[in-house]
C-alpha cells in the first residue's frame, strides 16, 4: 500500500436558507435552527508532511501551550480577503490538525496550504470549511482512519459550522448548529453572491442580535421552507428564505440593505444576508425552470449588482453540492 505524503481536499461554502436564532444561552452560544445549503464555491486545502522541528519560526503554540503541528500558508484571488486569513494558531485549520493529533496521539508536523475561493469573514463558513477539510486531510495523511461519527464529533468541538461541510447537501443544524439532520431537497438551484470589501465577525453580529432582540423566541424550522425544498419550487424557496441575523448585520453595515434591494429589484427570487454576513445571496432560479429563464434572471441580477458599485466581487454558484472530497 502506498502512503500519501500530500493530501488535497476540496470543500464547499454554505449559504443559510433559514437561520433562526434563539436567546443567548448560559455558555454564550445561541440555540439555532440553521438550514445549511452547500454551494459550488470551493476552497482547496492541501496538507503535506513537514520535517520534524522544535517549533514554528514565530514560536507560536497551540491553545493548550504545546507546539503547533501545522504551519499555514494561503493564496487566493482577492487580496483584501487574503489579508483577513490568520496564519497562526487562531486559524481553525491549524486547530483541526492539533485536535486530531491530540485525540489520536499520531499527529506529525504538517504544512497546510489554503487555496481560498470562499469569501473570508463573509458569512459563508470559509474558515469552518477549511477546518473540516484539514481534519479529513490529516486523518488520511496520518492514517488515523477515524470513523465518520468521530470526525463529526471533533468537527463540532472546533466550531458550530465545521461539521456541515463534511456532509454537504442541505441539512438542518440544531443546538449550536452542529447537530445535523439531512433535509429532503431534490432540486438544484442557481445563486449569485455579492461579496463585500468588508468582513464581519460572527461574534460581533451575534452580540448585536442580542442587543436588538433581547426577547428572541425559541427557534423553529420554517414549514414553508421545508415544503418549498421538498417540492423543488424556486419561487416558494425564494419567499421562504429567512435570516434572523440579517437585521444585526445591516445594523453594523447599513450599505448591505442597498445591495439586497438592488438584487431583489432586478428580479431575484429571494435575497438575504448569508449567515452573519456581509456576503449577500440571491436565488436566481432552479428546480424545473427552463435554463434560459434562469440564465436571463441571473444576468439581470449580476448586471444590476455590477452597476451599483456596491460589491467587491460578484460570483455565481449552484447548490446543493456534496461535502468534502479528496482531489
Ligand atoms: O462556533 P463558532 O466558533 O463558529 O462561533 C463563533 C462565535 O459566534 C461564537 O463565539 C459566538 O459568539 C457566536 N455563536 C453563537 N451561537 C452559535 C454559534 C456561534 O452565539 N450557535
CSV table of C-alpha atoms and ligand atoms in Angstrom, one decimal:
chain,number,residue,atom,x,y,z
A,1,UNK,CA,0.0,0.0,0.0
A,2,UNK,CA,1.3,3.5,-0.9
A,3,UNK,CA,1.3,6.1,1.8
A,4,UNK,CA,0.3,9.6,0.9
A,5,UNK,CA,2.7,12.4,1.7
A,6,UNK,CA,0.4,15.1,0.3
A,7,UNK,CA,-3.4,15.1,0.6
A,8,UNK,CA,-5.7,17.7,-1.1
A,9,UNK,CA,-9.3,18.1,-0.1
A,10,UNK,CA,-11.9,20.3,-1.8
A,11,UNK,CA,-14.6,21.8,0.4
A,12,UNK,CA,-17.7,23.9,-0.3
A,13,UNK,CA,-19.0,27.1,1.1
A,14,UNK,CA,-22.5,27.3,2.6
A,15,UNK,CA,-25.4,29.7,2.5
A,16,UNK,CA,-28.1,29.5,5.2
A,17,UNK,CA,-31.6,29.1,3.8
A,18,UNK,CA,-33.0,29.7,7.2
A,19,UNK,CA,-31.1,30.9,10.2
A,20,UNK,CA,-33.5,31.1,13.3
A,21,UNK,CA,-31.7,32.3,16.4
A,22,UNK,CA,-32.9,31.8,19.9
A,23,UNK,CA,-31.9,33.8,23.0
A,24,UNK,CA,-28.3,33.7,24.3
A,25,UNK,CA,-27.6,30.5,26.4
A,26,UNK,CA,-25.6,30.4,29.6
A,27,UNK,CA,-22.5,29.3,27.7
A,28,UNK,CA,-22.8,32.4,25.5
A,29,UNK,CA,-23.9,30.5,22.4
A,30,UNK,CA,-27.4,30.6,20.9
A,31,UNK,CA,-29.7,27.7,20.1
A,32,UNK,CA,-30.2,27.7,16.3
A,33,UNK,CA,-32.3,26.2,13.6
A,34,UNK,CA,-29.8,26.6,10.8
A,35,UNK,CA,-30.7,25.3,7.4
A,36,UNK,CA,-27.3,24.8,5.7
A,37,UNK,CA,-27.1,24.5,1.9
A,38,UNK,CA,-23.7,23.7,0.3
A,39,UNK,CA,-22.8,25.7,-2.8
A,40,UNK,CA,-20.2,25.3,-5.6
A,41,UNK,CA,-17.7,27.8,-4.3
A,42,UNK,CA,-14.8,25.8,-3.1
A,43,UNK,CA,-11.6,26.1,-1.1
A,44,UNK,CA,-8.8,23.6,-1.6
A,45,UNK,CA,-6.8,22.5,1.4
A,46,UNK,CA,-3.5,20.7,0.9
A,47,UNK,CA,-1.7,19.1,3.8
A,48,UNK,CA,1.9,17.9,3.5
A,49,UNK,CA,4.3,16.2,5.8
A,50,UNK,CA,6.8,18.7,7.2
A,51,UNK,CA,10.2,17.6,8.7
A,52,UNK,CA,10.4,17.3,12.5
A,53,UNK,CA,11.1,20.7,14.1
A,54,UNK,CA,11.3,22.1,17.6
A,55,UNK,CA,8.7,24.9,17.0
A,56,UNK,CA,7.3,27.3,14.5
A,57,UNK,CA,9.5,30.0,13.1
A,58,UNK,CA,7.4,32.5,15.0
A,59,UNK,CA,7.4,30.3,18.1
A,60,UNK,CA,3.6,30.1,18.3
A,61,UNK,CA,1.9,27.4,20.3
A,62,UNK,CA,-1.4,25.7,20.3
A,63,UNK,CA,-4.1,26.9,22.7
A,64,UNK,CA,-3.0,24.3,25.3
A,65,UNK,CA,0.6,25.5,25.2
A,66,UNK,CA,2.0,22.7,23.1
A,67,UNK,CA,3.9,23.3,19.9
A,68,UNK,CA,1.6,23.7,16.9
A,69,UNK,CA,1.6,20.8,14.5
A,70,UNK,CA,0.7,22.9,11.5
A,71,UNK,CA,2.4,25.7,9.5
A,72,UNK,CA,0.0,27.6,7.4
A,73,UNK,CA,0.1,29.4,4.0
A,74,UNK,CA,-2.8,30.8,2.0
A,75,UNK,CA,-3.4,32.0,-1.6
A,76,UNK,CA,-6.4,33.4,-3.5
A,77,UNK,CA,-7.6,35.9,-5.9
A,78,UNK,CA,-8.8,38.6,-3.5
A,79,UNK,CA,-6.0,40.4,-1.7
A,80,UNK,CA,-8.4,42.1,0.7
A,81,UNK,CA,-9.9,38.7,1.6
A,82,UNK,CA,-6.5,37.0,1.9
A,83,UNK,CA,-5.3,39.7,4.3
A,84,UNK,CA,-8.1,38.5,6.7
A,85,UNK,CA,-6.9,34.9,6.8
A,86,UNK,CA,-5.0,34.3,10.1
A,87,UNK,CA,-1.8,32.1,9.6
A,88,UNK,CA,-1.3,31.3,13.3
A,89,UNK,CA,-2.9,29.2,16.0
A,90,UNK,CA,-6.2,31.1,15.7
A,91,UNK,CA,-6.8,29.6,12.2
A,92,UNK,CA,-9.3,26.7,12.7
A,93,UNK,CA,-7.5,24.6,10.1
A,94,UNK,CA,-4.4,24.5,12.4
A,95,UNK,CA,-6.7,23.8,15.3
A,96,UNK,CA,-8.1,20.8,13.4
A,97,UNK,CA,-4.7,19.3,12.9
A,98,UNK,CA,-3.8,19.8,16.6
A,99,UNK,CA,-7.1,18.4,17.9
A,100,UNK,CA,-6.8,15.3,15.7
A,101,UNK,CA,-3.2,14.8,16.7
A,102,UNK,CA,-4.0,15.1,20.4
A,103,UNK,CA,-7.1,12.8,20.1
A,104,UNK,CA,-5.2,10.0,18.3
A,105,UNK,CA,-1.7,10.5,19.6
A,106,UNK,CA,-0.5,10.2,15.9
A,107,UNK,CA,-0.1,13.8,14.9
A,108,UNK,CA,3.1,14.8,13.0
A,109,UNK,CA,4.2,18.2,11.8
A,110,UNK,CA,2.4,19.3,8.7
A,111,UNK,CA,2.2,22.2,6.3
A,112,UNK,CA,-1.3,23.3,5.4
A,113,UNK,CA,-1.9,25.3,2.3
A,114,UNK,CA,-5.3,27.1,1.8
A,115,UNK,CA,-6.3,27.9,-1.7
A,116,UNK,CA,-9.1,30.4,-1.0
A,117,UNK,CA,-12.1,31.0,-3.1
A,118,UNK,CA,-14.7,31.2,-0.4
A,119,UNK,CA,-15.1,34.8,0.9
A,120,UNK,CA,-13.2,35.4,4.1
A,121,UNK,CA,-15.1,36.6,7.1
A,122,UNK,CA,-18.1,36.6,4.7
A,123,UNK,CA,-20.8,34.5,6.4
A,124,UNK,CA,-20.2,31.5,4.1
A,125,UNK,CA,-18.2,29.5,6.7
A,126,UNK,CA,-15.0,29.5,4.8
A,127,UNK,CA,-12.8,29.2,7.9
A,128,UNK,CA,-15.0,26.3,9.1
A,129,UNK,CA,-14.8,24.7,5.7
A,130,UNK,CA,-11.0,24.8,5.8
A,131,UNK,CA,-11.1,23.2,9.3
A,132,UNK,CA,-13.3,20.4,8.1
A,133,UNK,CA,-11.0,19.8,5.1
A,134,UNK,CA,-7.8,19.9,7.3
A,135,UNK,CA,-9.4,17.4,9.6
A,136,UNK,CA,-10.2,14.8,6.9
A,137,UNK,CA,-6.9,15.5,5.1
A,138,UNK,CA,-4.8,14.9,8.3
A,139,UNK,CA,-6.9,11.8,9.0
A,140,UNK,CA,-5.8,10.4,5.7
A,141,UNK,CA,-2.2,11.6,5.9
A,142,UNK,CA,-1.7,10.2,9.4
A,143,UNK,CA,-3.7,7.1,8.5
A,144,UNK,CA,-5.7,7.6,11.7
A,145,UNK,CA,-8.8,6.3,9.9
A,146,UNK,CA,-11.3,7.7,12.4
A,147,UNK,CA,-14.9,6.6,11.9
A,148,UNK,CA,-17.2,9.3,10.4
A,149,UNK,CA,-19.1,9.9,13.7
A,150,UNK,CA,-15.7,10.6,15.4
A,151,UNK,CA,-14.8,13.1,12.7
A,152,UNK,CA,-18.2,14.8,13.1
A,153,UNK,CA,-17.7,14.9,16.9
A,154,UNK,CA,-14.3,16.5,16.5
A,155,UNK,CA,-15.6,19.0,13.9
A,156,UNK,CA,-18.3,20.1,16.4
A,157,UNK,CA,-15.6,20.7,19.0
A,158,UNK,CA,-13.8,23.0,16.6
A,159,UNK,CA,-16.8,25.2,15.8
A,160,UNK,CA,-20.6,25.3,15.3
A,161,UNK,CA,-20.3,25.3,11.4
A,162,UNK,CA,-17.4,22.8,11.0
A,163,UNK,CA,-19.5,19.5,10.9
A,164,UNK,CA,-21.7,20.6,8.0
A,165,UNK,CA,-19.0,20.8,5.2
A,166,UNK,CA,-18.1,17.2,5.9
A,167,UNK,CA,-21.7,16.3,5.0
A,168,UNK,CA,-22.7,18.9,2.4
A,169,UNK,CA,-26.0,18.9,0.6
A,170,UNK,CA,-28.8,20.6,2.5
A,171,UNK,CA,-29.2,19.9,6.2
A,172,UNK,CA,-30.7,21.4,9.4
A,173,UNK,CA,-28.3,22.2,12.2
A,174,UNK,CA,-29.7,22.4,15.7
A,175,UNK,CA,-28.1,23.1,19.1
A,176,UNK,CA,-25.3,25.5,18.3
A,177,UNK,CA,-25.8,24.4,14.7
A,178,UNK,CA,-23.6,21.3,15.0
A,179,UNK,CA,-26.4,18.6,15.4
A,180,UNK,CA,-27.1,17.8,11.8
A,181,UNK,CA,-30.1,16.2,10.2
A,182,UNK,CA,-30.5,16.0,6.4
A,183,UNK,CA,-33.4,17.7,4.7
A,184,UNK,CA,-35.2,16.4,1.6
A,185,UNK,CA,-34.1,18.7,-1.2
A,186,UNK,CA,-34.3,17.1,-4.6
A,187,UNK,CA,-33.9,20.4,-6.5
A,188,UNK,CA,-30.8,22.2,-7.9
A,189,UNK,CA,-30.7,26.0,-7.5
A,190,UNK,CA,-28.7,28.8,-9.0
A,191,UNK,CA,-27.2,31.5,-6.8
A,192,UNK,CA,-25.5,34.9,-7.2
A,193,UNK,CA,-23.3,36.1,-4.3
A,194,UNK,CA,-22.3,39.7,-3.8
A,195,UNK,CA,-19.0,39.9,-1.8
A,196,UNK,CA,-18.4,42.9,0.3
A,197,UNK,CA,-15.0,44.6,0.7
A,198,UNK,CA,-15.6,44.4,4.4
A,199,UNK,CA,-15.6,41.4,6.8
A,200,UNK,CA,-17.9,40.9,9.8
A,201,UNK,CA,-17.0,39.0,12.9
A,202,UNK,CA,-19.6,36.3,13.7
A,203,UNK,CA,-19.3,37.0,17.5
A,204,UNK,CA,-19.9,40.8,16.9
A,205,UNK,CA,-23.1,40.1,14.8
A,206,UNK,CA,-24.5,37.7,17.5
A,207,UNK,CA,-23.8,40.4,20.1
A,208,UNK,CA,-25.6,43.0,18.0
A,209,UNK,CA,-28.5,40.5,17.6
A,210,UNK,CA,-28.7,40.2,21.5
A,211,UNK,CA,-28.9,44.0,21.7
A,212,UNK,CA,-31.6,44.3,19.1
A,213,UNK,CA,-33.6,41.2,20.1
A,214,UNK,CA,-33.3,40.6,23.8
A,215,UNK,CA,-36.5,38.6,23.9
A,216,UNK,CA,-35.9,36.3,20.9
A,217,UNK,CA,-38.2,33.2,20.9
A,218,UNK,CA,-37.0,29.6,20.6
A,219,UNK,CA,-36.0,28.9,17.0
A,220,UNK,CA,-38.3,26.7,14.8
A,221,UNK,CA,-37.9,25.2,11.4
A,222,UNK,CA,-40.0,27.0,8.8
A,223,UNK,CA,-42.6,24.7,7.3
A,224,UNK,CA,-42.8,27.0,4.3
A,225,UNK,CA,-39.1,26.4,3.7
A,226,UNK,CA,-39.3,22.7,4.2
A,227,UNK,CA,-42.3,22.4,1.8
A,228,UNK,CA,-40.6,24.6,-0.8
A,229,UNK,CA,-37.4,22.4,-0.7
A,230,UNK,CA,-39.4,19.2,-0.9
A,231,UNK,CA,-41.4,20.5,-3.9
A,232,UNK,CA,-38.2,21.9,-5.5
A,233,UNK,CA,-40.2,25.1,-6.0
A,234,UNK,CA,-37.7,28.0,-6.5
A,235,UNK,CA,-40.3,30.8,-6.2
A,236,UNK,CA,-41.6,29.4,-2.9
A,237,UNK,CA,-38.0,28.9,-1.8
A,238,UNK,CA,-37.1,32.5,-2.6
A,239,UNK,CA,-40.1,33.7,-0.5
A,240,UNK,CA,-39.2,31.4,2.4
A,241,UNK,CA,-35.5,32.4,2.8
A,242,UNK,CA,-35.0,34.0,6.2
A,243,UNK,CA,-32.1,35.0,8.4
A,244,UNK,CA,-32.6,36.3,11.9
A,245,UNK,CA,-29.0,37.7,11.9
A,246,UNK,CA,-29.8,39.9,8.9
A,247,UNK,CA,-31.1,42.9,10.9
A,248,UNK,CA,-27.9,42.8,13.1
A,249,UNK,CA,-25.6,42.6,10.1
A,250,UNK,CA,-27.4,45.5,8.5
A,251,UNK,CA,-27.1,47.5,11.7
A,252,UNK,CA,-23.3,47.0,11.6
A,253,UNK,CA,-23.0,47.5,7.8
A,254,UNK,CA,-26.0,49.6,6.6
A,255,UNK,CA,-24.9,49.6,2.9
A,256,UNK,CA,-25.9,45.9,2.7
A,257,UNK,CA,-29.6,47.0,2.6
A,258,UNK,CA,-28.9,48.7,-0.8
A,259,UNK,CA,-27.1,45.6,-2.1
A,260,UNK,CA,-30.1,43.4,-1.1
A,261,UNK,CA,-32.6,45.8,-2.7
A,262,UNK,CA,-30.5,46.0,-5.9
A,263,UNK,CA,-30.6,42.3,-6.5
A,264,UNK,CA,-34.3,41.9,-5.5
A,265,UNK,CA,-35.4,44.8,-7.8
A,266,UNK,CA,-33.5,43.1,-10.7
A,267,UNK,CA,-35.7,40.0,-10.3
A,268,UNK,CA,-34.0,37.7,-7.8
A,269,UNK,CA,-36.5,35.2,-6.4
A,270,UNK,CA,-35.0,35.7,-2.9
A,271,UNK,CA,-32.3,37.9,-1.3
A,272,UNK,CA,-30.7,37.6,2.1
A,273,UNK,CA,-27.5,38.1,4.0
A,274,UNK,CA,-25.6,34.8,4.2
A,275,UNK,CA,-25.1,33.7,7.8
A,276,UNK,CA,-23.6,36.6,9.8
A,277,UNK,CA,-22.7,38.4,6.6
A,278,UNK,CA,-21.6,40.5,4.9
A,279,UNK,CA,-21.9,38.4,1.7
A,280,UNK,CA,-25.4,38.8,0.2
A,281,UNK,CA,-27.0,35.8,-1.5
A,282,UNK,CA,-29.5,36.0,-4.4
A,283,UNK,CA,-31.6,33.0,-5.5
A,284,UNK,CA,-32.0,33.3,-9.3
A,285,UNK,CA,-33.8,30.1,-10.1
A,286,UNK,CA,-33.7,26.3,-10.3
A,287,UNK,CA,-36.0,23.4,-9.9
A,288,UNK,CA,-37.9,22.6,-13.0
A,289,UNK,CA,-37.4,26.1,-14.5
A,290,UNK,CA,-36.1,26.4,-18.1
A,291,UNK,CA,-32.3,27.1,-18.0
A,292,UNK,CA,-32.8,30.1,-20.4
A,293,UNK,CA,-35.2,31.7,-17.9
A,294,UNK,CA,-32.7,31.2,-15.0
A,295,UNK,CA,-29.8,32.5,-17.2
A,296,UNK,CA,-31.8,35.6,-18.1
A,297,UNK,CA,-32.7,36.4,-14.4
A,298,UNK,CA,-29.1,35.7,-13.4
A,299,UNK,CA,-27.7,38.1,-16.0
A,300,UNK,CA,-30.1,40.8,-14.9
A,301,UNK,CA,-29.2,40.4,-11.2
A,302,UNK,CA,-25.5,40.4,-12.0
A,303,UNK,CA,-25.7,43.4,-14.2
A,304,UNK,CA,-27.6,45.5,-11.6
A,305,UNK,CA,-25.2,44.5,-8.8
A,306,UNK,CA,-22.2,45.4,-11.0
A,307,UNK,CA,-23.7,48.7,-11.9
A,308,UNK,CA,-24.4,49.5,-8.3
A,309,UNK,CA,-20.7,49.7,-7.5
A,310,UNK,CA,-21.5,48.3,-4.0
A,311,UNK,CA,-19.8,44.9,-4.4
A,312,UNK,CA,-16.1,43.9,-4.3
A,313,UNK,CA,-16.8,40.9,-6.4
A,314,UNK,CA,-19.9,39.0,-7.8
A,315,UNK,CA,-19.7,35.2,-8.0
A,316,UNK,CA,-22.2,32.6,-9.2
A,317,UNK,CA,-22.7,29.1,-7.9
A,318,UNK,CA,-25.0,26.1,-7.8
A,319,UNK,CA,-26.4,24.3,-4.8
A,320,UNK,CA,-26.6,22.0,-3.3
A,321,UNK,CA,-23.3,20.2,-3.8
A,322,UNK,CA,-21.7,17.3,-1.8
A,323,UNK,CA,-19.3,18.0,1.2
A,324,UNK,CA,-15.5,17.4,1.4
A,325,UNK,CA,-14.0,15.3,-1.4
A,326,UNK,CA,-10.4,14.2,-1.9
A,327,UNK,CA,-8.8,15.7,-5.1
B,1,LIG,O1,-18.8,28.2,16.9
B,1,LIG,P1,-18.1,29.3,16.3
B,1,LIG,O2,-16.6,29.4,16.7
B,1,LIG,O3,-18.2,29.3,14.8
B,1,LIG,O4,-18.8,30.6,16.8
B,1,LIG,C1,-18.2,31.9,16.6
B,1,LIG,C2,-19.0,32.9,17.5
B,1,LIG,O5,-20.4,33.0,17.0
B,1,LIG,C3,-19.1,32.4,18.9
B,1,LIG,O6,-18.0,32.9,19.7
B,1,LIG,C4,-20.4,33.1,19.4
B,1,LIG,O7,-20.2,34.5,19.7
B,1,LIG,C5,-21.3,33.1,18.1
B,1,LIG,N1,-22.2,32.0,18.1
B,1,LIG,C6,-23.3,31.9,18.9
B,1,LIG,N2,-24.2,30.9,18.8
B,1,LIG,C7,-24.0,29.9,17.9
B,1,LIG,C8,-22.9,29.9,17.1
B,1,LIG,C9,-22.0,30.9,17.2
B,1,LIG,O8,-23.5,32.8,19.7
B,1,LIG,N3,-24.9,28.9,17.9
